[in-house]
Coordinates of C-alpha atoms in Angstrom, one line a residue:
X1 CA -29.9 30.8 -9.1
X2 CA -28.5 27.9 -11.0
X3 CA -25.6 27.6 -14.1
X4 CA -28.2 26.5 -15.9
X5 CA -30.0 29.6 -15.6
X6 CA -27.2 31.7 -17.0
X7 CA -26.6 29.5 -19.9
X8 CA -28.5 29.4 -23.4
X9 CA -29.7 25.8 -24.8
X10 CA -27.3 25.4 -26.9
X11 CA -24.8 26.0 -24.7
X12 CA -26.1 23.8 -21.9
X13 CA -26.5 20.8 -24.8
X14 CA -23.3 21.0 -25.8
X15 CA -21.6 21.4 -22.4
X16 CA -23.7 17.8 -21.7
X17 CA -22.2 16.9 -24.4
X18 CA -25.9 16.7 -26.5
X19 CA -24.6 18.4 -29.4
X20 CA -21.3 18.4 -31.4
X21 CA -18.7 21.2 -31.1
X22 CA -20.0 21.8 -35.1
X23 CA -23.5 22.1 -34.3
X24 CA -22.8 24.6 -31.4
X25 CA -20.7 26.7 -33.4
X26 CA -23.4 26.6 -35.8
X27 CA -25.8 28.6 -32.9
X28 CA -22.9 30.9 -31.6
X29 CA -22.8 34.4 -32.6
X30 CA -19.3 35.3 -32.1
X31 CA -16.9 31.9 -33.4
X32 CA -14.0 33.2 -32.0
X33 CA -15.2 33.1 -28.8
X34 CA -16.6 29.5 -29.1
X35 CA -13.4 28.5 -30.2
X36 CA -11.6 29.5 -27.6
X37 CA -14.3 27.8 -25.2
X38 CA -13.9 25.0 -27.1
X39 CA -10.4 24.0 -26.3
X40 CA -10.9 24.5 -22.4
X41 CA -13.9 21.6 -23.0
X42 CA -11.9 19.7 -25.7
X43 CA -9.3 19.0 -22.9
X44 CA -12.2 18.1 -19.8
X45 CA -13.5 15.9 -22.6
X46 CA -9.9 13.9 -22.4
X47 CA -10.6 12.9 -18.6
X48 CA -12.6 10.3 -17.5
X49 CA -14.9 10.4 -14.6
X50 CA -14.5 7.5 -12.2
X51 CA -16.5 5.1 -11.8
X52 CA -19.5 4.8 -10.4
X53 CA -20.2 8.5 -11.1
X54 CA -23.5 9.4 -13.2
X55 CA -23.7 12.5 -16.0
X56 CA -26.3 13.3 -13.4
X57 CA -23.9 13.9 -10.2
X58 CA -21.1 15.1 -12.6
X59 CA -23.4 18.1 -13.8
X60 CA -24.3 18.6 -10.1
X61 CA -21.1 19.1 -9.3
X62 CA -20.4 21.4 -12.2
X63 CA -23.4 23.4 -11.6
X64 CA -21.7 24.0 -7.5
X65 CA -18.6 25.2 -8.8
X66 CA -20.4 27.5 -11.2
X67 CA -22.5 28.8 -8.1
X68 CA -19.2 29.3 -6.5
X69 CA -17.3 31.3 -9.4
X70 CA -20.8 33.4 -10.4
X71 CA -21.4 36.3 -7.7
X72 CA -24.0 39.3 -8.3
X73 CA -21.0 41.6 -6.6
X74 CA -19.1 41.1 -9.4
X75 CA -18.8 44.0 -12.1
X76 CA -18.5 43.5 -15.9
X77 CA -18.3 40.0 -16.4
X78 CA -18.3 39.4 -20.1
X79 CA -20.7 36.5 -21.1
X80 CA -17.2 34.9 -22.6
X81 CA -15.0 35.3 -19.5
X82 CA -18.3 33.4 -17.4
X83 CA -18.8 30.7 -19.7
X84 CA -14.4 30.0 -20.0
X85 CA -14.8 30.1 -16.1
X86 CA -17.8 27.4 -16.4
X87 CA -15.3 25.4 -18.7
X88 CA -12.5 25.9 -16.3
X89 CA -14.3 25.0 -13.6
X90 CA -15.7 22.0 -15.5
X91 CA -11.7 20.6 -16.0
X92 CA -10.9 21.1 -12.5
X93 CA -14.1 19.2 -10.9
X94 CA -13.3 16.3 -13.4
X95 CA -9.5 16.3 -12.4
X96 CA -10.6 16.4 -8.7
X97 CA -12.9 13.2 -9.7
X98 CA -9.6 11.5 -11.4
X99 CA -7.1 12.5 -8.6
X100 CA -9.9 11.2 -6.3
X101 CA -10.2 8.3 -8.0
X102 CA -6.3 7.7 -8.7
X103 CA -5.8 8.2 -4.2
X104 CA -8.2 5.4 -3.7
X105 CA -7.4 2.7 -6.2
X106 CA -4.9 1.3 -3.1
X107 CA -5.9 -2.0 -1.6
X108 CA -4.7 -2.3 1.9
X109 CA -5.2 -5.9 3.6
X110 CA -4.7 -6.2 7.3
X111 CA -4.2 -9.1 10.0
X112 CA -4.9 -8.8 13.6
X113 CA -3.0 -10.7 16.4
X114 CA -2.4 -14.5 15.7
X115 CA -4.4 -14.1 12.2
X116 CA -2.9 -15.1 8.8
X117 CA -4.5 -14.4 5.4
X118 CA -3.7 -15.2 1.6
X119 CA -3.9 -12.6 -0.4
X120 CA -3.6 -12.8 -4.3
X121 CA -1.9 -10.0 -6.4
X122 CA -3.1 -8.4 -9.7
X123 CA -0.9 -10.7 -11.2
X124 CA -1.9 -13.3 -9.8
X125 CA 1.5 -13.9 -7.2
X126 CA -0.1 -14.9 -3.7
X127 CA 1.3 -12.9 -0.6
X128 CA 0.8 -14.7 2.8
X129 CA 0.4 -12.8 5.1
X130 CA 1.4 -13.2 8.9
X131 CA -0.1 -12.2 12.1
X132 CA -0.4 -8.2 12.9
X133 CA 0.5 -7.5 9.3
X134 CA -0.5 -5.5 6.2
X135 CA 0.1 -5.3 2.8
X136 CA -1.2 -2.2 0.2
X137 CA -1.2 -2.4 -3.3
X138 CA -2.6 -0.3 -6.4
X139 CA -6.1 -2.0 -7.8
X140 CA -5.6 -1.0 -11.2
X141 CA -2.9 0.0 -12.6
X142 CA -0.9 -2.8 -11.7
X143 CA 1.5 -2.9 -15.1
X144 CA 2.5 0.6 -14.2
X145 CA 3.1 0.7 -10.7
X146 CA 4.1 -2.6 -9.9
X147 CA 4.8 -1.8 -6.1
X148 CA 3.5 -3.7 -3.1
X149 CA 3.9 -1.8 0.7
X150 CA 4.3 -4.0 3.4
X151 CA 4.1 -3.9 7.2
X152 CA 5.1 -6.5 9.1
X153 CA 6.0 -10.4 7.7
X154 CA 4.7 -12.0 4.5
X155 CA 5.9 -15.0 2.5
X156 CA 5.5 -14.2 -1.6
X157 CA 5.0 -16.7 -3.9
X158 CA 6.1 -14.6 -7.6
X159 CA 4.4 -16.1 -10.0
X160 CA 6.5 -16.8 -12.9
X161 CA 7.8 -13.9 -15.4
X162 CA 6.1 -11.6 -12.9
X163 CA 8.3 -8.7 -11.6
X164 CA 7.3 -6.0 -8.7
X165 CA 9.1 -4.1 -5.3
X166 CA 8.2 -5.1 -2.5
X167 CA 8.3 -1.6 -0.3
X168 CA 9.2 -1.3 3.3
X169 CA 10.0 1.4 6.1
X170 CA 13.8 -0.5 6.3
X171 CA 14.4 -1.1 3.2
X172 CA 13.4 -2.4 -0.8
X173 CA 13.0 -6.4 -2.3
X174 CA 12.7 -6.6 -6.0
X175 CA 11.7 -9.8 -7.2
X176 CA 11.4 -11.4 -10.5
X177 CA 9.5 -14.9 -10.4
X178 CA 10.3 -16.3 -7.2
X179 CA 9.3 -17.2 -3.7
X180 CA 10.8 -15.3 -0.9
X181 CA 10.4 -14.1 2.7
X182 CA 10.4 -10.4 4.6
X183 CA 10.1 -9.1 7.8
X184 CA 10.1 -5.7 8.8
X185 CA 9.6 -4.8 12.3
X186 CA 10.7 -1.7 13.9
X187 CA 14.2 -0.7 12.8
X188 CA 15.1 -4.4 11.6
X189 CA 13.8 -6.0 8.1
X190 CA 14.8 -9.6 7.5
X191 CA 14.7 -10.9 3.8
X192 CA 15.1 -14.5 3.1
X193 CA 15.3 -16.4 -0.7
X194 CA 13.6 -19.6 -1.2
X195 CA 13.8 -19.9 -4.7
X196 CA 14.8 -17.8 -7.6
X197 CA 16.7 -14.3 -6.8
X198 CA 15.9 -11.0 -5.0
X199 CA 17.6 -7.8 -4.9
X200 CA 17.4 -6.2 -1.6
X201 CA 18.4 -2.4 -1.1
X202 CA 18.4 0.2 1.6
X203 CA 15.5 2.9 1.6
X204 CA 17.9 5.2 -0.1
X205 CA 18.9 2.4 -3.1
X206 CA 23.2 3.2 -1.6
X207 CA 23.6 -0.7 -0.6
X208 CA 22.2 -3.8 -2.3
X209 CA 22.4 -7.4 -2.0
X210 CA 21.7 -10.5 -3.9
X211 CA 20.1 -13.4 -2.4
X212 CA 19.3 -17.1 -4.4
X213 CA 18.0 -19.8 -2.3
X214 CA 19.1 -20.6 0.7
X215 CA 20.2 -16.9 1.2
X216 CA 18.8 -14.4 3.7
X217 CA 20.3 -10.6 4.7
X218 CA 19.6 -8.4 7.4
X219 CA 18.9 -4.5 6.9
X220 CA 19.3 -2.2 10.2
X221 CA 19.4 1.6 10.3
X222 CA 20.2 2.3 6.5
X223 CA 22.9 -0.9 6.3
X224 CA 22.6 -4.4 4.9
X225 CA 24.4 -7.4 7.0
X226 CA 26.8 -9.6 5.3
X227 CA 24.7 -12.8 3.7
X228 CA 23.5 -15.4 5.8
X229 CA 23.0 -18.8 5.1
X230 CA 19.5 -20.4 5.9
X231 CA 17.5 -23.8 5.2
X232 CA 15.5 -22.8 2.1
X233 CA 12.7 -25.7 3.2
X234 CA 11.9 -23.3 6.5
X235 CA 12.0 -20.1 5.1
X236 CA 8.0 -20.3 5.1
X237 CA 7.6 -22.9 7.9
X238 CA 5.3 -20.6 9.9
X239 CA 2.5 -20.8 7.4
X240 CA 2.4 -24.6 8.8
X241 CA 3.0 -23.5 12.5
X242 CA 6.2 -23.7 12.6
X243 CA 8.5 -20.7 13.6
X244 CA 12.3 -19.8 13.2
X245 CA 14.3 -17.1 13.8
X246 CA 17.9 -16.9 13.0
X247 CA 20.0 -14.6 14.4
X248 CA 17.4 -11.9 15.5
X249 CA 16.9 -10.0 18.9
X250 CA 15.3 -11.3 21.6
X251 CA 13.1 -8.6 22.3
X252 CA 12.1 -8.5 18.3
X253 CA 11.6 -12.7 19.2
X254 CA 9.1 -11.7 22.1
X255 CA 7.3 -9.5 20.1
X256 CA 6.5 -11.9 17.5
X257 CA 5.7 -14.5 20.3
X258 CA 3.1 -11.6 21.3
X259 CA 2.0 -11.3 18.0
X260 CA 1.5 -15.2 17.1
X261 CA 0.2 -16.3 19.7
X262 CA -2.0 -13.4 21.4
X263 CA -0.2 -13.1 24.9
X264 CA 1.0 -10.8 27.4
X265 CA 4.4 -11.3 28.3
X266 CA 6.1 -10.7 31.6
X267 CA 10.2 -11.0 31.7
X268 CA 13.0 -9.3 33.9
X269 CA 15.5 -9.8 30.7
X270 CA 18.3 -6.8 30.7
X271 CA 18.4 -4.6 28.5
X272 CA 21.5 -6.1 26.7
X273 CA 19.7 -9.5 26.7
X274 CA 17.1 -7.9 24.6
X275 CA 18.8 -6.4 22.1
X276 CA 21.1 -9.7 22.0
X277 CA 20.3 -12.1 18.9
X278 CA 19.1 -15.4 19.8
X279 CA 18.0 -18.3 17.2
X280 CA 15.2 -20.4 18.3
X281 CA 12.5 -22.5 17.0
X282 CA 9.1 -23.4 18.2
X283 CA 5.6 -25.0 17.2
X284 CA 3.8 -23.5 20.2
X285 CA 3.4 -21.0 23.0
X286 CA 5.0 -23.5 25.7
X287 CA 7.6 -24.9 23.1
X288 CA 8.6 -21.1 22.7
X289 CA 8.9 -20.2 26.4
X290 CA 10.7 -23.3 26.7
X291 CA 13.3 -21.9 24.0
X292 CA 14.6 -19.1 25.6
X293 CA 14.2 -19.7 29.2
X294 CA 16.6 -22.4 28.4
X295 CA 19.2 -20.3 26.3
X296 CA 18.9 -17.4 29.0
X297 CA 18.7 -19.4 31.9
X298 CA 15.2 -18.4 33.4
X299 CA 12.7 -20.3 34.8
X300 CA 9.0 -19.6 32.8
X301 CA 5.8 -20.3 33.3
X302 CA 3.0 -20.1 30.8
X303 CA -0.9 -19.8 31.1
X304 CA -2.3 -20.4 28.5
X305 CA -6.3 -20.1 30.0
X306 CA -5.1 -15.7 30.3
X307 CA -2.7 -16.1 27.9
X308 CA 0.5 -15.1 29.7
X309 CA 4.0 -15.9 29.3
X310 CA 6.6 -15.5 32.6
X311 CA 10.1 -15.7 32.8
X312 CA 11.9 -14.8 35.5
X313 CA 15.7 -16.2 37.1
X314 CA 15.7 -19.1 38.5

């Protein structure tokens, strides 16, 4: 047995929203008891049903929470109490709909190894985005939670009297019409001003930092590094194939070598090599091998036809 069943015309009109709360009260026999259904539907009325779902699939749904709330077994239920729990029911299957709707309005892009996309924001700032990366950020919405999640390295380009957060597991960049760069990899996120000024926090908001161009910081493990000084003109070299790492770990360095360039990398570095910062910079796989066998003093070898990268001691 349907809702429908259980309900008069009128009712059923005016639930679809056929009739006007006037014309129904018009037909009701008892108008304090429409008036108090009427405010539980006066409030469904106020939410919206996302898109892409018809009256058709709404009443559907409607009639399968009714089915669910109307049981034989049940003694004395007043035609009132039945038709408040239809209207009840009615709000709560619309604010699934909207809180349904609200959880999938995020836009998550995604790069795979040695891939690099552009990707344009509501606003119409461009986020570059480098190899075995993402970035998530709301469709709709955008004035009110201006907020862009990011894994892994991008380049932003702000455009002007545009403002957002730029949201990572190390760490927060606010922005207000400029170009910048971040990296955040494992415990380490790297923030670097190419024009304009950033505000770069901890997780937690307890530290900040101001960088203008030429500027970059360092956050590790809930602290910000004192500021470094960088060349503002490579900041974004490795959209052009070009790569530079200042002051960073080796092993972080190898990673990204991994990443860029697809490759399996053998090595028998130390453990305190690895965690060590090195600064390089390279324009290939065999220009990057040649890097840092020559800062560490190993011998490599690179094959590029099974893309693999050895370095071993002399």
């Amino acid at each position: 047995m349907t809702g429908k069943e259980h309900l008069t015309d009128w009712e059923q009109d005016w639930l679809e929203g056929k009739i006007s709360s006037q014309e129904a009260k018009e037909k009701a026999k008892n108008d304090l008891q429409f008036e108090s259904l009427d405010k539980f539907v006066s409030k469904a009325k106020q939410l919206n049903i996302p898109d892409g779902i018809s009256k058709a699939e709404a009443w559907s749904k409607l009639e399968s929470r009714i089915s669910e709330i109307y049981s034989p077994k049940v003694i004395s239920i007043s035609r009132r109490s039945w038709v408040i729990g239809i209207a009840a029911s009615f709000i709560l299957a619309i604010g699934a709909f909207f809180i349904l709707k609200q959880n999938t309005n995020q836009i998550t892009i995604e790069t795979s190894l040695a891939e690099v996309r552009n990707v344009e924001l509501p606003d119409g700032s461009t986020v570059y985005l480098n190899a075995e990366s993402s970035v998530s950020f709301p469709e709709k919405g955008w004035a009110t939670a201006r907020k862009v999640i990011l894994t892994g390295e991008a380049f932003f380009e702000v455009k002007r009297g545009s403002s957002f957060t730029v949201e990572t597991t190390n760490g927060l960049v606010q922005v207000l019409g400029t170009s910048f760069n971040v990296r955040s990899r494992a415990n380490l996120l790297h923030v670097a001003c190419k024009t304009g000024k950033v505000r770069v926090t901890t997780q937690d908001e307890s530290n900040e930092q101001y960088l203008t161009a030429g500027m970059a910081v360092n956050v590790e493990n809930g602290s910000i590094s004192e500021i470094l000084e960088t060349r503002a003109d490579r900041i974004d070299s490795w959209r052009n194939g070009q790569y530079d790492y200042e002051s960073i770990p080796l092993e972080q360095v190898l990673n990204e070598i991994k990443r860029l360039y697809k490759v399996e990398i053998e090595h028998d570095f130390s453990s305190s090599e690895l965690t060590s910062p090195i600064t390089t910079t390279f324009s290939s796989l065999k220009d990057a091998a040649q890097t840092i066998a020559v800062q560490k003093g190993r011998g490599f070898e690179v094959n590029e036809e099974e893309n693999t990268a050895v370095f071993k001691v002399k």
